[in-house]
């Protein structure tokens, strides 16, 4: 006979009870172990992918997102640079991602130095994207910086209601190269 029992950590387990373990019961126990391992594998591998696919399939990720916060954090020193009054949007359609971000205190450039400064305080790119678990990968087909064109830009994302959190993978920051290897942490809010 099979009995479901509660373990110390609260998880349920199946246990064979009765006298002596016969060859038939050994086979049943092996099947139970196989079932338990298959269920655990499903929970670890399939469910996270299903969640991110649902985020796209149910339209939760689609829309226009306004930038509310932009922080650059050094991976080595944990020093953080908070961008004051960041401006920007991410537009996500069923097959395309468009990002335009600018820095604080920008003025229309009138000299070459102003144009260089304006270029260094913005990010803009577009391309088709794919989602794998919590990774949003954009195949860049056009960018403000030609070195990004043709590359895969990988971001980690998280949805919390009408907020979208995006984090870059560690790399030399395009907006704060003096920090060395850093990651960008961005917070967006869905526009109405």
PDB file of N, CA, C and O in Angstrom, residues 4 8 13 15 22-23 27 34 49 52 66 82-84 87 102 107 114-115 139 151 174 191:
ATOM      1  N   UNK A   4       0.840   8.678   1.560  1.00  0.00           N
ATOM      2  CA  UNK A   4       1.468   9.997   1.431  1.00  0.00           C
ATOM      3  C   UNK A   4       1.733  10.510   2.835  1.00  0.00           C
ATOM      4  O   UNK A   4       0.841  10.543   3.671  1.00  0.00           O
ATOM      5  N   UNK A   8       9.741  16.600   7.232  1.00  0.00           N
ATOM      6  CA  UNK A   8      10.081  17.648   8.201  1.00  0.00           C
ATOM      7  C   UNK A   8      10.006  19.044   7.598  1.00  0.00           C
ATOM      8  O   UNK A   8       9.655  19.999   8.258  1.00  0.00           O
ATOM      9  N   UNK A  13       5.687  13.290   0.662  1.00  0.00           N
ATOM     10  CA  UNK A  13       6.439  12.184   0.093  1.00  0.00           C
ATOM     11  C   UNK A  13       5.521  10.977   0.028  1.00  0.00           C
ATOM     12  O   UNK A  13       4.631  10.814   0.840  1.00  0.00           O
ATOM     13  N   UNK A  15       5.244   6.932   0.370  1.00  0.00           N
ATOM     14  CA  UNK A  15       5.977   5.877   1.053  1.00  0.00           C
ATOM     15  C   UNK A  15       5.167   4.579   0.948  1.00  0.00           C
ATOM     16  O   UNK A  15       3.962   4.574   1.121  1.00  0.00           O
ATOM     17  N   UNK A  22       8.713  -6.696  -1.380  1.00  0.00           N
ATOM     18  CA  UNK A  22       8.765  -7.716  -2.428  1.00  0.00           C
ATOM     19  C   UNK A  22       9.376  -7.118  -3.681  1.00  0.00           C
ATOM     20  O   UNK A  22       9.572  -5.904  -3.784  1.00  0.00           O
ATOM     21  N   UNK A  23       9.644  -7.971  -4.650  1.00  0.00           N
ATOM     22  CA  UNK A  23      10.200  -7.508  -5.919  1.00  0.00           C
ATOM     23  C   UNK A  23       9.224  -6.527  -6.577  1.00  0.00           C
ATOM     24  O   UNK A  23       9.639  -5.512  -7.134  1.00  0.00           O
ATOM     25  N   UNK A  27       9.900  -2.451  -7.474  1.00  0.00           N
ATOM     26  CA  UNK A  27       9.594  -1.826  -8.763  1.00  0.00           C
ATOM     27  C   UNK A  27       8.700  -0.610  -8.582  1.00  0.00           C
ATOM     28  O   UNK A  27       8.891   0.419  -9.232  1.00  0.00           O
ATOM     29  N   UNK A  34      11.231   7.767  -9.799  1.00  0.00           N
ATOM     30  CA  UNK A  34      11.286   8.319 -11.151  1.00  0.00           C
ATOM     31  C   UNK A  34      10.237   9.414 -11.327  1.00  0.00           C
ATOM     32  O   UNK A  34      10.527  10.485 -11.861  1.00  0.00           O
ATOM     33  N   UNK A  49      10.354  28.748 -17.931  1.00  0.00           N
ATOM     34  CA  UNK A  49      10.195  29.092 -19.340  1.00  0.00           C
ATOM     35  C   UNK A  49       8.747  29.411 -19.655  1.00  0.00           C
ATOM     36  O   UNK A  49       8.443  30.333 -20.400  1.00  0.00           O
ATOM     37  N   UNK A  52       7.893  33.030 -18.481  1.00  0.00           N
ATOM     38  CA  UNK A  52       8.325  34.118 -19.352  1.00  0.00           C
ATOM     39  C   UNK A  52       7.561  34.089 -20.668  1.00  0.00           C
ATOM     40  O   UNK A  52       7.244  35.137 -21.219  1.00  0.00           O
ATOM     41  N   UNK A  66       7.858  53.885 -19.671  1.00  0.00           N
ATOM     42  CA  UNK A  66       8.587  55.120 -19.415  1.00  0.00           C
ATOM     43  C   UNK A  66       9.648  54.885 -18.338  1.00  0.00           C
ATOM     44  O   UNK A  66       9.367  54.297 -17.298  1.00  0.00           O
ATOM     45  N   UNK A  82      23.620  57.231  -9.531  1.00  0.00           N
ATOM     46  CA  UNK A  82      22.206  57.407  -9.833  1.00  0.00           C
ATOM     47  C   UNK A  82      22.071  58.514 -10.862  1.00  0.00           C
ATOM     48  O   UNK A  82      22.601  59.610 -10.670  1.00  0.00           O
ATOM     49  N   UNK A  83      21.394  58.240 -11.937  1.00  0.00           N
ATOM     50  CA  UNK A  83      21.178  59.241 -12.973  1.00  0.00           C
ATOM     51  C   UNK A  83      20.014  60.126 -12.541  1.00  0.00           C
ATOM     52  O   UNK A  83      18.924  59.636 -12.285  1.00  0.00           O
ATOM     53  N   UNK A  84      20.273  61.426 -12.450  1.00  0.00           N
ATOM     54  CA  UNK A  84      19.238  62.381 -12.062  1.00  0.00           C
ATOM     55  C   UNK A  84      18.323  62.645 -13.252  1.00  0.00           C
ATOM     56  O   UNK A  84      18.803  62.884 -14.349  1.00  0.00           O
ATOM     57  N   UNK A  87      15.553  60.263 -18.763  1.00  0.00           N
ATOM     58  CA  UNK A  87      14.429  60.318 -19.689  1.00  0.00           C
ATOM     59  C   UNK A  87      14.572  59.172 -20.661  1.00  0.00           C
ATOM     60  O   UNK A  87      15.693  58.855 -21.083  1.00  0.00           O
ATOM     61  N   UNK A 102      18.032  58.846 -22.480  1.00  0.00           N
ATOM     62  CA  UNK A 102      18.944  59.986 -22.454  1.00  0.00           C
ATOM     63  C   UNK A 102      19.302  60.314 -21.020  1.00  0.00           C
ATOM     64  O   UNK A 102      18.625  59.894 -20.093  1.00  0.00           O
ATOM     65  N   UNK A 107      21.224  69.563 -23.123  1.00  0.00           N
ATOM     66  CA  UNK A 107      20.815  70.773 -23.846  1.00  0.00           C
ATOM     67  C   UNK A 107      21.078  70.533 -25.321  1.00  0.00           C
ATOM     68  O   UNK A 107      21.929  69.713 -25.677  1.00  0.00           O
ATOM     69  N   UNK A 114      29.763  69.678 -27.238  1.00  0.00           N
ATOM     70  CA  UNK A 114      28.373  69.422 -26.830  1.00  0.00           C
ATOM     71  C   UNK A 114      27.832  68.172 -27.509  1.00  0.00           C
ATOM     72  O   UNK A 114      27.125  67.379 -26.901  1.00  0.00           O
ATOM     73  N   UNK A 115      28.144  68.013 -28.806  1.00  0.00           N
ATOM     74  CA  UNK A 115      27.659  66.847 -29.546  1.00  0.00           C
ATOM     75  C   UNK A 115      28.272  65.555 -28.992  1.00  0.00           C
ATOM     76  O   UNK A 115      27.603  64.536 -28.871  1.00  0.00           O
ATOM     77  N   UNK A 139      18.321  41.273 -30.913  1.00  0.00           N
ATOM     78  CA  UNK A 139      19.266  41.198 -32.033  1.00  0.00           C
ATOM     79  C   UNK A 139      19.251  42.580 -32.665  1.00  0.00           C
ATOM     80  O   UNK A 139      18.338  42.940 -33.391  1.00  0.00           O
ATOM     81  N   UNK A 151      24.832  42.906 -32.943  1.00  0.00           N
ATOM     82  CA  UNK A 151      25.120  42.179 -31.697  1.00  0.00           C
ATOM     83  C   UNK A 151      23.827  41.746 -31.014  1.00  0.00           C
ATOM     84  O   UNK A 151      22.747  42.221 -31.343  1.00  0.00           O
ATOM     85  N   UNK A 174      28.682  52.075 -20.948  1.00  0.00           N
ATOM     86  CA  UNK A 174      28.816  53.084 -22.001  1.00  0.00           C
ATOM     87  C   UNK A 174      28.551  54.477 -21.455  1.00  0.00           C
ATOM     88  O   UNK A 174      28.979  55.465 -22.032  1.00  0.00           O
ATOM     89  N   UNK A 191       3.082  53.126 -19.496  1.00  0.00           N
ATOM     90  CA  UNK A 191       2.327  54.361 -19.717  1.00  0.00           C
ATOM     91  C   UNK A 191       0.885  53.995 -20.020  1.00  0.00           C
ATOM     92  O   UNK A 191       0.585  52.918 -20.521  1.00  0.00           O
TER      93      UNK A 191
END
